[in-house]
PDB file of C-alpha atoms and ligand atoms in Angstrom:
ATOM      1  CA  UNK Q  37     -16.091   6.087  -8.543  1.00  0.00           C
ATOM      2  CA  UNK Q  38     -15.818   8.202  -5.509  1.00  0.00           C
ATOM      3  CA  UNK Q  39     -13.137  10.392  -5.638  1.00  0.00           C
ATOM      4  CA  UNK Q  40     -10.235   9.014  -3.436  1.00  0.00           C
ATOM      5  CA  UNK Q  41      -7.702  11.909  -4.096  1.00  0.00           C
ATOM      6  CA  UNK Q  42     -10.275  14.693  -2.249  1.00  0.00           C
ATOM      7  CA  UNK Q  43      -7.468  14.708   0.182  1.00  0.00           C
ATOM      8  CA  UNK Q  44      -5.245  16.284  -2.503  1.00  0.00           C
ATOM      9  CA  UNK Q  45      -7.106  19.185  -3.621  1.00  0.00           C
ATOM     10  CA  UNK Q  46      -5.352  21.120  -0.739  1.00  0.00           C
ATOM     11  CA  UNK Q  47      -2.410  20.840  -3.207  1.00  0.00           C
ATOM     12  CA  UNK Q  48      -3.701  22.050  -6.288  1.00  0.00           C
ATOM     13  CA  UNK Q  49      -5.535  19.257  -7.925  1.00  0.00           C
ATOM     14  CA  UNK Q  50      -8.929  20.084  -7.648  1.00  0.00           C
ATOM     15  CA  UNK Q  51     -10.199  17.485 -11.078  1.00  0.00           C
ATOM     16  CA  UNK Q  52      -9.337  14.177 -10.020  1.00  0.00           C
ATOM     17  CA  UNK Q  53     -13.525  13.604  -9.477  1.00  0.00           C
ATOM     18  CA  UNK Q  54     -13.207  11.464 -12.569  1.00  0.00           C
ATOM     19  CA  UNK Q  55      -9.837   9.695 -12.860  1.00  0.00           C
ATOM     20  CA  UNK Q  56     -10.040   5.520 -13.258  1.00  0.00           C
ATOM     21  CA  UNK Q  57      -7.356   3.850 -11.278  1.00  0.00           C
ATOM     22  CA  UNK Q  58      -7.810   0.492 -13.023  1.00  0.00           C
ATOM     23  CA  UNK Q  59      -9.310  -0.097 -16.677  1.00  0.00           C
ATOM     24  CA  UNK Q  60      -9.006  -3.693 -16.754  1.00  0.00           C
ATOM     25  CA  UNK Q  61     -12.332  -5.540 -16.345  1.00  0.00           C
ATOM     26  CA  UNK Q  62     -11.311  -8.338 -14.320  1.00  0.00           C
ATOM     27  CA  UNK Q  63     -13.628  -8.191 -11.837  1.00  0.00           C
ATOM     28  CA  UNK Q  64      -4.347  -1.109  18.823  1.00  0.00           C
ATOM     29  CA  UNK Q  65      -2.682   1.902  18.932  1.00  0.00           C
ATOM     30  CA  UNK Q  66      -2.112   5.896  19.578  1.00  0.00           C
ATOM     31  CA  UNK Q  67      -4.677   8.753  17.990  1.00  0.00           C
ATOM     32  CA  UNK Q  68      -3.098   9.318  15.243  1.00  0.00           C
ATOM     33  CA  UNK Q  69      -2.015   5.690  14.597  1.00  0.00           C
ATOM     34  CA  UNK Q  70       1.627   6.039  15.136  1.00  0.00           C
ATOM     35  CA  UNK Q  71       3.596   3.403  16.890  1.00  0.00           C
ATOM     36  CA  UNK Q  72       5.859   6.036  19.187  1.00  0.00           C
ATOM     37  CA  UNK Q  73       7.682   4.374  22.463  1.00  0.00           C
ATOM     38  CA  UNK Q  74       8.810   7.790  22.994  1.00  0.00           C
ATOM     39  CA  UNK Q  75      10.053  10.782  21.314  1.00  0.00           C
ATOM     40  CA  UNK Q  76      13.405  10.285  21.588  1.00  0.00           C
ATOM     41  CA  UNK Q  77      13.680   6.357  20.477  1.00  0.00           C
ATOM     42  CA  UNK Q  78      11.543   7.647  17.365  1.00  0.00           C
ATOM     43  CA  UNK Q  79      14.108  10.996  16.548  1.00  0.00           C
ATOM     44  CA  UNK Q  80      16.805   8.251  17.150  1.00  0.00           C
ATOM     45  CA  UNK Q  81      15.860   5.895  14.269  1.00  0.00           C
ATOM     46  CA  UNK Q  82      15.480   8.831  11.850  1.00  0.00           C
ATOM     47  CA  UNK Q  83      17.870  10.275   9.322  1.00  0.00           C
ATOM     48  CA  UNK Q  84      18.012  12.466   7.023  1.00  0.00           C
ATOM     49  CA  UNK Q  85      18.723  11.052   3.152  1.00  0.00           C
ATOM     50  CA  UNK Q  86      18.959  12.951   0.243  1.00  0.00           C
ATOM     51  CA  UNK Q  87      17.578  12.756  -2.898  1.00  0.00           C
ATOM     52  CA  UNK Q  88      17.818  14.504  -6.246  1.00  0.00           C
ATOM     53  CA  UNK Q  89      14.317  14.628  -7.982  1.00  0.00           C
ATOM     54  CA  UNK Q  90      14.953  12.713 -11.654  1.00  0.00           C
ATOM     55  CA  UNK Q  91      11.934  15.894 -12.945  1.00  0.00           C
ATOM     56  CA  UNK Q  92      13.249  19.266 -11.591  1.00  0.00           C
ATOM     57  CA  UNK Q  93      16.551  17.702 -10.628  1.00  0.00           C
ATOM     58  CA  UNK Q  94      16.250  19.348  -6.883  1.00  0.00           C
ATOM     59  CA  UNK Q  95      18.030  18.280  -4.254  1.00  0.00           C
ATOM     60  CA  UNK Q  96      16.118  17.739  -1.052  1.00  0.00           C
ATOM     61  CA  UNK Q  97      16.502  15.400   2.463  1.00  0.00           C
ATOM     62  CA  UNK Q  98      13.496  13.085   3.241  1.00  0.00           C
ATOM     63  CA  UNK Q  99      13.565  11.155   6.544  1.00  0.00           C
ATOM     64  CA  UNK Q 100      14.239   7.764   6.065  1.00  0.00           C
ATOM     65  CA  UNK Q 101      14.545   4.611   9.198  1.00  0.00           C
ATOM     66  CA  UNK Q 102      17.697   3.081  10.227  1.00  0.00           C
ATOM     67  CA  UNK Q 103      18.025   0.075   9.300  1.00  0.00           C
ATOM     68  CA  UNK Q 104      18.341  -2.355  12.804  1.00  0.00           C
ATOM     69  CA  UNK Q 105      17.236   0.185  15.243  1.00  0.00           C
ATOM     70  CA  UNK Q 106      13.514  -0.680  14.763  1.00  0.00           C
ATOM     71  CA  UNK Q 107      12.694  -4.278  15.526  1.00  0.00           C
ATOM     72  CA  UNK Q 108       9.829  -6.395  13.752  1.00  0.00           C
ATOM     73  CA  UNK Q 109       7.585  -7.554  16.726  1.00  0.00           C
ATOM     74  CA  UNK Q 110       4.737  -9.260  15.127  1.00  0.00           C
ATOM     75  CA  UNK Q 111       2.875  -9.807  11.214  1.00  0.00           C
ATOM     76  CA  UNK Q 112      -0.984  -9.754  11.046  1.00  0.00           C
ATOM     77  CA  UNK Q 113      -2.426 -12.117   8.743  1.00  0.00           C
ATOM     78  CA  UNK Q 114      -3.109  -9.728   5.985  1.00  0.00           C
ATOM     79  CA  UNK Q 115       1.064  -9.813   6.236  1.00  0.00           C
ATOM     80  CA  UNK Q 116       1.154  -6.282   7.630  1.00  0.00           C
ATOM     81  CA  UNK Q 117       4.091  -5.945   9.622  1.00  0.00           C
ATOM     82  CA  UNK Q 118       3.816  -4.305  13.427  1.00  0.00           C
ATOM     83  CA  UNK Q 119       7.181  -2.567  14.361  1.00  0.00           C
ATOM     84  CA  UNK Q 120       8.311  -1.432  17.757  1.00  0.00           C
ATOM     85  CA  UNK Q 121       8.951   2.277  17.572  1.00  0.00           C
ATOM     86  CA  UNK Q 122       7.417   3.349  13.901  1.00  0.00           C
ATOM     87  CA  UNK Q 123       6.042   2.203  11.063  1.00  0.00           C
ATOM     88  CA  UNK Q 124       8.368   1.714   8.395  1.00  0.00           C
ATOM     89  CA  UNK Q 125       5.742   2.387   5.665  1.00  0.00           C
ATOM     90  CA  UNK Q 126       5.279   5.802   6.815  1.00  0.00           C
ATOM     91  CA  UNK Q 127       8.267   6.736   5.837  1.00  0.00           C
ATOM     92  CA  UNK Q 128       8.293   5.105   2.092  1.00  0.00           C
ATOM     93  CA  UNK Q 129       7.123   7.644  -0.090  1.00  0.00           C
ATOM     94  CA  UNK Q 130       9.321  10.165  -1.182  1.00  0.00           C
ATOM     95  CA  UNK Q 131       7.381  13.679  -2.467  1.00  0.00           C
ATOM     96  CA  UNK Q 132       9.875  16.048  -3.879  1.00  0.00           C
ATOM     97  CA  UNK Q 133       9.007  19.721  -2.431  1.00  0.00           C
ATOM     98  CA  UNK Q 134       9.380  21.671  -5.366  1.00  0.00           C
ATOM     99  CA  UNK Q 135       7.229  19.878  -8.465  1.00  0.00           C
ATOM    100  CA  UNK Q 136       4.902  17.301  -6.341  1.00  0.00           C
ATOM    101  CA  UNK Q 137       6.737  14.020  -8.042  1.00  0.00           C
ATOM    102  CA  UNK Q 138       6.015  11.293  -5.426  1.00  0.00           C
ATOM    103  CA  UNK Q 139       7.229   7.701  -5.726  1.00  0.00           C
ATOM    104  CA  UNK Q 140       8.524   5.006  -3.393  1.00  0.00           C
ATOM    105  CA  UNK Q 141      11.628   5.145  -2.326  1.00  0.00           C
ATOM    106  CA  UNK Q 142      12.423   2.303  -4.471  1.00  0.00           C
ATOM    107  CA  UNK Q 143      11.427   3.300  -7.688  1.00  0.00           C
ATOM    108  CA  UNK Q 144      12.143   7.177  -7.159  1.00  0.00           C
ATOM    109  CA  UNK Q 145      14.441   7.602  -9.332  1.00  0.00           C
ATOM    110  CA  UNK Q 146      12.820   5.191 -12.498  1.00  0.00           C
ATOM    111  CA  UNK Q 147      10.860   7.884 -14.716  1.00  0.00           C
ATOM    112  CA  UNK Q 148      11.437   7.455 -18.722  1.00  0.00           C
ATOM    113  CA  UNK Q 149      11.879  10.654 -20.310  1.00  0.00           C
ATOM    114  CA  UNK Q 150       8.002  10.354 -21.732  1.00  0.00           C
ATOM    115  CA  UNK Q 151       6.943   9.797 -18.427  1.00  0.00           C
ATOM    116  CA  UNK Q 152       9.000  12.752 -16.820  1.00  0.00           C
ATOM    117  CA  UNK Q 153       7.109  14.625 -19.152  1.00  0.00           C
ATOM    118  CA  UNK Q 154       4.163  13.396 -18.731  1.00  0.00           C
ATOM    119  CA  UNK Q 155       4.848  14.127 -14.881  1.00  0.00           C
ATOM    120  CA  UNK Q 156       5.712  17.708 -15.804  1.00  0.00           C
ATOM    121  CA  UNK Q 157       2.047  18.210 -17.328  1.00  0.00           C
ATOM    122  CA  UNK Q 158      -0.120  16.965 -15.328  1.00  0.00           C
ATOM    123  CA  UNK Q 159       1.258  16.916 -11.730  1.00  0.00           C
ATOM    124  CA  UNK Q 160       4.030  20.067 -11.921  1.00  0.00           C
ATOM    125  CA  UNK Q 161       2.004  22.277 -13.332  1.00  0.00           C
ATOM    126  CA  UNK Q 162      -1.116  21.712 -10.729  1.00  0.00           C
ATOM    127  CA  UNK Q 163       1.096  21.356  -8.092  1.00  0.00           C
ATOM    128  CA  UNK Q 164       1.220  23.515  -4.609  1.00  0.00           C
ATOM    129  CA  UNK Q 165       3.939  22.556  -2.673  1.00  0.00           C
ATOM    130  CA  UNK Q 166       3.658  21.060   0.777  1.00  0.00           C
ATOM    131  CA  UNK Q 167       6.315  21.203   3.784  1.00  0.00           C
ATOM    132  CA  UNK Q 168       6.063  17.908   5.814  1.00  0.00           C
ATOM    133  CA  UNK Q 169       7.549  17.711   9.518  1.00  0.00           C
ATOM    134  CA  UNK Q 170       9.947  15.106  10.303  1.00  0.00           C
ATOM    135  CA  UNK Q 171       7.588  13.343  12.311  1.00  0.00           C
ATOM    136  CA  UNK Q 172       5.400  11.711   9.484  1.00  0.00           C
ATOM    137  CA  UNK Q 173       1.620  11.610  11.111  1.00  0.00           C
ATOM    138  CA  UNK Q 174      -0.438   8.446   9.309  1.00  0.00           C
ATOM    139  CA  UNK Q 175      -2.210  11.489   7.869  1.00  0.00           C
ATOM    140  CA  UNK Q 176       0.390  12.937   6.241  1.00  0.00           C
ATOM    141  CA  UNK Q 177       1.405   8.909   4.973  1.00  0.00           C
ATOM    142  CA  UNK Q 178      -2.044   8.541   3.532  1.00  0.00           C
ATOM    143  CA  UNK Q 179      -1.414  12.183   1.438  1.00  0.00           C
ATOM    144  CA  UNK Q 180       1.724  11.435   0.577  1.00  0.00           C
ATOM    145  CA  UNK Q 181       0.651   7.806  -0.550  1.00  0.00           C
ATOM    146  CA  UNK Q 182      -2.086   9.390  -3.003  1.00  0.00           C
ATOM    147  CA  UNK Q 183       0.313  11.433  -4.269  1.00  0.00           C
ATOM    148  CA  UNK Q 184       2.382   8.258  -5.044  1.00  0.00           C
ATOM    149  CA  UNK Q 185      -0.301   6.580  -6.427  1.00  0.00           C
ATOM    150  CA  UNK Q 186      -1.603  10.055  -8.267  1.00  0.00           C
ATOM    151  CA  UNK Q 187       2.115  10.165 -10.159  1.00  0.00           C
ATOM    152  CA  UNK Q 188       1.979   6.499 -10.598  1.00  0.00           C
ATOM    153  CA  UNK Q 189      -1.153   6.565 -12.637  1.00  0.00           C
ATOM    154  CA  UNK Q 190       0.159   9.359 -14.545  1.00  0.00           C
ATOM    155  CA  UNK Q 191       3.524   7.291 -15.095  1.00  0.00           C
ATOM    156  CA  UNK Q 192       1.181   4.415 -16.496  1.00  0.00           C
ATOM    157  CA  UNK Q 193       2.609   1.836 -14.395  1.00  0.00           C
ATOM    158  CA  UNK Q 194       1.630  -1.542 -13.971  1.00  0.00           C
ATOM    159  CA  UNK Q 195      -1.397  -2.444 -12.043  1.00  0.00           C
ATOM    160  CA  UNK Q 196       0.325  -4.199  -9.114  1.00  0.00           C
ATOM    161  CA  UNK Q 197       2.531  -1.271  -8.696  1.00  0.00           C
ATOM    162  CA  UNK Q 198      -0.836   0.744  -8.042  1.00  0.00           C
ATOM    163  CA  UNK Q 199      -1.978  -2.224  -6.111  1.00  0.00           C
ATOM    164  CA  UNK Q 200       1.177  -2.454  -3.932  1.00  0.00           C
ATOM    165  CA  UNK Q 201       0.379   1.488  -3.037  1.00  0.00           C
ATOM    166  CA  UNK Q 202      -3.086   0.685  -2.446  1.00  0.00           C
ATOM    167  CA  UNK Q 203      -2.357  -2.514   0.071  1.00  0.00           C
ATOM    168  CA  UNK Q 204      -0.394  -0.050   2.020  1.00  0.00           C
ATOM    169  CA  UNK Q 205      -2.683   2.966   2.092  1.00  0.00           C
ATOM    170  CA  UNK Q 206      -5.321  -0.017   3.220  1.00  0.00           C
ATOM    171  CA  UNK Q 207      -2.686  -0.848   5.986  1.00  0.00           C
ATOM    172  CA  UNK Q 208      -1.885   3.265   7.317  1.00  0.00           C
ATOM    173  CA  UNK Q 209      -6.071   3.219   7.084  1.00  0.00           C
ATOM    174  CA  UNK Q 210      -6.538   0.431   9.509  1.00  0.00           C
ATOM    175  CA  UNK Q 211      -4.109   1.678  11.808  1.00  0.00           C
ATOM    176  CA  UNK Q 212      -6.028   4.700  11.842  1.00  0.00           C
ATOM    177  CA  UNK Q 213      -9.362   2.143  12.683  1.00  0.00           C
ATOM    178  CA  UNK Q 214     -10.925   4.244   9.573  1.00  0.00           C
ATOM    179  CA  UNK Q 215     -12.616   0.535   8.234  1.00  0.00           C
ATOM    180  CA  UNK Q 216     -14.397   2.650   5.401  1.00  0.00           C
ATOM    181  CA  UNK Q 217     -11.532   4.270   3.603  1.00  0.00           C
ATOM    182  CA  UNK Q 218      -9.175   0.667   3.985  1.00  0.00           C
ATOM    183  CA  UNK Q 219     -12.118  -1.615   2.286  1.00  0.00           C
ATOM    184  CA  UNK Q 220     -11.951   1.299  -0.534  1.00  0.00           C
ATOM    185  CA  UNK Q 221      -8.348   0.614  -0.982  1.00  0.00           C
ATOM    186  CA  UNK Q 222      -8.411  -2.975   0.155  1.00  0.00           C
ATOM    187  CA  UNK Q 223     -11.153  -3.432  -3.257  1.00  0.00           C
ATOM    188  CA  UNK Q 224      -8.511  -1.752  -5.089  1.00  0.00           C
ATOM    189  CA  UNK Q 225      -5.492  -3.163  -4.482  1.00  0.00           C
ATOM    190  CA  UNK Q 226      -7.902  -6.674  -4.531  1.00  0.00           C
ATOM    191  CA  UNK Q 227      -8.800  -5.703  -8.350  1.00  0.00           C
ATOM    192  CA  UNK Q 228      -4.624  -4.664  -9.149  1.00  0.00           C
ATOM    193  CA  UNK Q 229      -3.333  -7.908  -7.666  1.00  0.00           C
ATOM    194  CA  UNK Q 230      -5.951  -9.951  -9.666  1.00  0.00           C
ATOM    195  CA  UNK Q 231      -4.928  -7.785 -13.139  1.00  0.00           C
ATOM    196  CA  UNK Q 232      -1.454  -8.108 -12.032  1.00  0.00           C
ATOM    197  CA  UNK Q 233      -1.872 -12.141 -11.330  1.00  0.00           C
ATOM    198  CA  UNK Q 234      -2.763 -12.471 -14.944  1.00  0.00           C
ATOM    199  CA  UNK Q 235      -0.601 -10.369 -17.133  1.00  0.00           C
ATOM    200  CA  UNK Q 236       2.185  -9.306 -15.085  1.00  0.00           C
ATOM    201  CA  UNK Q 237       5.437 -10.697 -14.084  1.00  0.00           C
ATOM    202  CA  UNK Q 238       6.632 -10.811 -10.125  1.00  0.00           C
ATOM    203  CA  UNK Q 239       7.873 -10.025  -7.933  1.00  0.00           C
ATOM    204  CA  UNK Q 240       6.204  -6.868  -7.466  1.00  0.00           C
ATOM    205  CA  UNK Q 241       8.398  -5.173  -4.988  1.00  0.00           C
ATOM    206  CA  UNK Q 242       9.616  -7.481  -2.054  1.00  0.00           C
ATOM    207  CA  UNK Q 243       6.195  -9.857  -2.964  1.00  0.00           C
ATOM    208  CA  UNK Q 244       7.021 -12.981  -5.001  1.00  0.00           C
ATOM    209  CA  UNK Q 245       3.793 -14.925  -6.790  1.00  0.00           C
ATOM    210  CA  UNK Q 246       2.669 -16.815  -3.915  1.00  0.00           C
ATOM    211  CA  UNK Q 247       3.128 -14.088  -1.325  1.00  0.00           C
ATOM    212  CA  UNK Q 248       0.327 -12.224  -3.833  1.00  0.00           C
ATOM    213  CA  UNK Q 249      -1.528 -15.302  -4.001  1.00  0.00           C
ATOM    214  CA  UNK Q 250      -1.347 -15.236   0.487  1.00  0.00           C
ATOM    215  CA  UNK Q 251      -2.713 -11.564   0.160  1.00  0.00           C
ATOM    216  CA  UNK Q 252      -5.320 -11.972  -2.394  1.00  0.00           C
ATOM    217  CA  UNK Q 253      -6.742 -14.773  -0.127  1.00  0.00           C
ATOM    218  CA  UNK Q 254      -6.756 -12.744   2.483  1.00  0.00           C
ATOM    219  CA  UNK Q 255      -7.834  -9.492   0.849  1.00  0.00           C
ATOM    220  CA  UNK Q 256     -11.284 -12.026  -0.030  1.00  0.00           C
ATOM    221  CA  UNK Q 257     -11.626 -13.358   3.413  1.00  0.00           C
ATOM    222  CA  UNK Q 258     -12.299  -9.713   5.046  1.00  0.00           C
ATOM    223  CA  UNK Q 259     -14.445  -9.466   2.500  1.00  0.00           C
ATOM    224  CA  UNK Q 260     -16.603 -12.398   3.495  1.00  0.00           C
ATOM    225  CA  UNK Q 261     -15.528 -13.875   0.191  1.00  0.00           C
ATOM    226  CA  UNK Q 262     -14.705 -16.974   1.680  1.00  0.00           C
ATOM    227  CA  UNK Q 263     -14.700 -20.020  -1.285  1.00  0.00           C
ATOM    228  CA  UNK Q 264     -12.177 -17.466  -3.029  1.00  0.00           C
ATOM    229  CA  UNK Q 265     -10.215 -17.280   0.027  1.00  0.00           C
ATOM    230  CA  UNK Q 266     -10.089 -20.414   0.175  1.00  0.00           C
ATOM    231  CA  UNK Q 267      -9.097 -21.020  -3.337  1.00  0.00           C
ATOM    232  CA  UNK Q 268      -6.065 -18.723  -3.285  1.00  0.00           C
ATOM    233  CA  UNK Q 269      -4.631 -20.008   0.062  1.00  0.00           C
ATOM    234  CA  UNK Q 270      -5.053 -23.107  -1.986  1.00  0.00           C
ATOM    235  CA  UNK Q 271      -2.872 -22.388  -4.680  1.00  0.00           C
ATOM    236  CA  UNK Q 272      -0.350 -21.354  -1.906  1.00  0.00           C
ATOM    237  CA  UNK Q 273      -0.024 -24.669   0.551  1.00  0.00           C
ATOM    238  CA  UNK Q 274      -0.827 -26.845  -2.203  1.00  0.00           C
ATOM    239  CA  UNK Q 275       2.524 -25.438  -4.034  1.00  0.00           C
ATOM    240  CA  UNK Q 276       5.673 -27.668  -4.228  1.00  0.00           C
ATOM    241  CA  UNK Q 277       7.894 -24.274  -4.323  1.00  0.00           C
ATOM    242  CA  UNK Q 278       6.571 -22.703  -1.434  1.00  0.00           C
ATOM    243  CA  UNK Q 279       8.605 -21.659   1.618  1.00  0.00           C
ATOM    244  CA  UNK Q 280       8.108 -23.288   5.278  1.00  0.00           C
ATOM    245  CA  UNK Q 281       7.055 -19.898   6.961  1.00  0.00           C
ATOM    246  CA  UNK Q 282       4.130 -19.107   3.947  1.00  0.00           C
ATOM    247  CA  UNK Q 283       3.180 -22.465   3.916  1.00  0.00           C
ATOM    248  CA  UNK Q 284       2.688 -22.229   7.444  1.00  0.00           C
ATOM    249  CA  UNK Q 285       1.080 -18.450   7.720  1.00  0.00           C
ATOM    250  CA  UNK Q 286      -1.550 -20.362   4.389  1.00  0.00           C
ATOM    251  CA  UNK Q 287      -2.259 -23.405   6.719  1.00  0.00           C
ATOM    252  CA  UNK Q 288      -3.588 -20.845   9.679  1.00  0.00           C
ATOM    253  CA  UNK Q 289      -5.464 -18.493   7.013  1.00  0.00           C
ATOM    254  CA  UNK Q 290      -6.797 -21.474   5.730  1.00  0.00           C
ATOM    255  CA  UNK Q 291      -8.357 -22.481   9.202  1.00  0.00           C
ATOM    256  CA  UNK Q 292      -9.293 -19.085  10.351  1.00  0.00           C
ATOM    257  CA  UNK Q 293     -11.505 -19.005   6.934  1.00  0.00           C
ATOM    258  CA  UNK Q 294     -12.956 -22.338   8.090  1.00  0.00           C
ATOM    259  CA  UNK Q 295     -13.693 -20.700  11.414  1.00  0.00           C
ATOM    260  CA  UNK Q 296     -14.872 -17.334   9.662  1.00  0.00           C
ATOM    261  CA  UNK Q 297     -17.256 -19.008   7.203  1.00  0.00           C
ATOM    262  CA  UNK Q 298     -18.677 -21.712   9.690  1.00  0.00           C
ATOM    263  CA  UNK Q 299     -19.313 -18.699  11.855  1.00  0.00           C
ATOM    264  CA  UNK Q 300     -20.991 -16.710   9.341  1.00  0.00           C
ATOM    265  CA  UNK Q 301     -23.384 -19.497   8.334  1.00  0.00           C
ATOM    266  CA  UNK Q 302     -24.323 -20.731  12.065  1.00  0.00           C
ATOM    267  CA  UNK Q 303     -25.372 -16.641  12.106  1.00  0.00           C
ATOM    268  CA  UNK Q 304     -27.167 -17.202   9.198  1.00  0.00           C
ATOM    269  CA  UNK Q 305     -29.196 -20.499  10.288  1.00  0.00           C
ATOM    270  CA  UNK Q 306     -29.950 -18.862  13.797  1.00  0.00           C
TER     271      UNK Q 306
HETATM  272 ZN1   ZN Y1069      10.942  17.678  -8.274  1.00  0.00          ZN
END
């Protein structure tokens, strides 16, 4: 595979060419991506929260987004979420300074003693520490991400924790309008979902079973995979548990697939 953690290397792991992220089988915007009104209304939704890292038990500040002060204008399809001064998502991984443990936010603080260790031999002892500003460029997201996902392989966590990290370095990729690097992680966070679908329990994070099932159909339909799509948005409006607003987003997937695939084969015949 091609190595997705070059980016890291700059902080002392230079042999990641090799590392497997999955072993299962089963097959408009600024430069720099950033939502930013203005410098102030960004600095004004920041604070700093503190953390103490659960491996070298440091305590550091990482900037974190108040809650109510940035307002949710608008979802894609793909469910990515389009705020009105920053991106939220920027802002979720926490990298501790001093030993490289990354994680987010949420799960920070979860690390069994085996895995602490674990962390401690492969990611401590490699690791050259990194100063981020308080302005967090999608750059900066994207290395901080890897190092996330980096730790979380090395944590052996399930595969739609990996593929939760990979949906969102997919998302900070598109922003950037780098289509290469977000089908990488889009196939990758495609392939964790699936593995996750059938041996893992939900939610994973904030994303229930159907919400999965919404993002796996969607996941197929940019990749022209379109009688998939259109089997997974099936499993979601054709559910008797399924809320209003997803049944609703499903129904208008489902019809932009339509619209997608008839397009695609008019192309085709022409
Ligand atoms: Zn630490």
């Amino acid at each position: 595979m091609e190595n997705i953690f070059e980016d890291l290397k700059s902080l002392g792991f230079n042999n990641l060419d090799e590392v497997e992220l999955f072993t299962s089988d089963v097959k408009e915007k600024t430069a720099d991506g950033a939502k930013i009104n203005s410098v102030v209304s960004l600095e004004s939704v920041l604070y700093d929260k503190t953390y103490i890292c659960p491996i070298c038990d440091k305590v550091f500040t990482s900037k974190a987004i108040r809650s109510g002060k940035n307002r949710l204008m608008s979802v894609d399809t793909g469910l990515k979420p389009l705020y009105d001064i920053v991106d939220p998502i920027l802002y979720e991984c926490i990298v501790c300074p001093s030993c490289g443990y990354a994680a987010l936010g949420k799960v920070f603080s979860s690390v069994s003693p085996k895995q602490s260790s674990w962390i401690r031999e492969k990611i401590c002892s490699q690791y050259k520490g990194q100063n981020y500003p308080d302005i967090i460029t999608p750059k900066d997201a994207i290395e901080r991400y890897k190092l996330a996902l980096l730790n979380a392989m090395v944590k052996k966590v399930k595969d739609g924790e990996k593929a939760y990290l990979c949906l969102k370095i997919a998302w900070i990729y598109r922003d950037m309008e780098d289509s290469e690097n977000e089908k990488v992680f889009m196939q990758y966070a495609l392939t964790g979902f699936l593995n996750a679908y059938n041996k893992e329990r939900f939610p994973i994070f904030e994303l229930d079973e159907l919400t999965t099932a919404y993002i796996i159909a969607d996941l197929y339909r940019r990749f022209e995979e379109y009688d998939k799509a259109m089997q997974w948005v099936g499993y979601v409006i054709l559910d008797k548990h399924v809320s209003l607003k997803l049944k609703t987003r499903g129904l208008h997937l489902k019809s932009l697939i339509k619209e997608e695939k008839n397009n695609k084969s008019s192309i085709h015949q022409n």
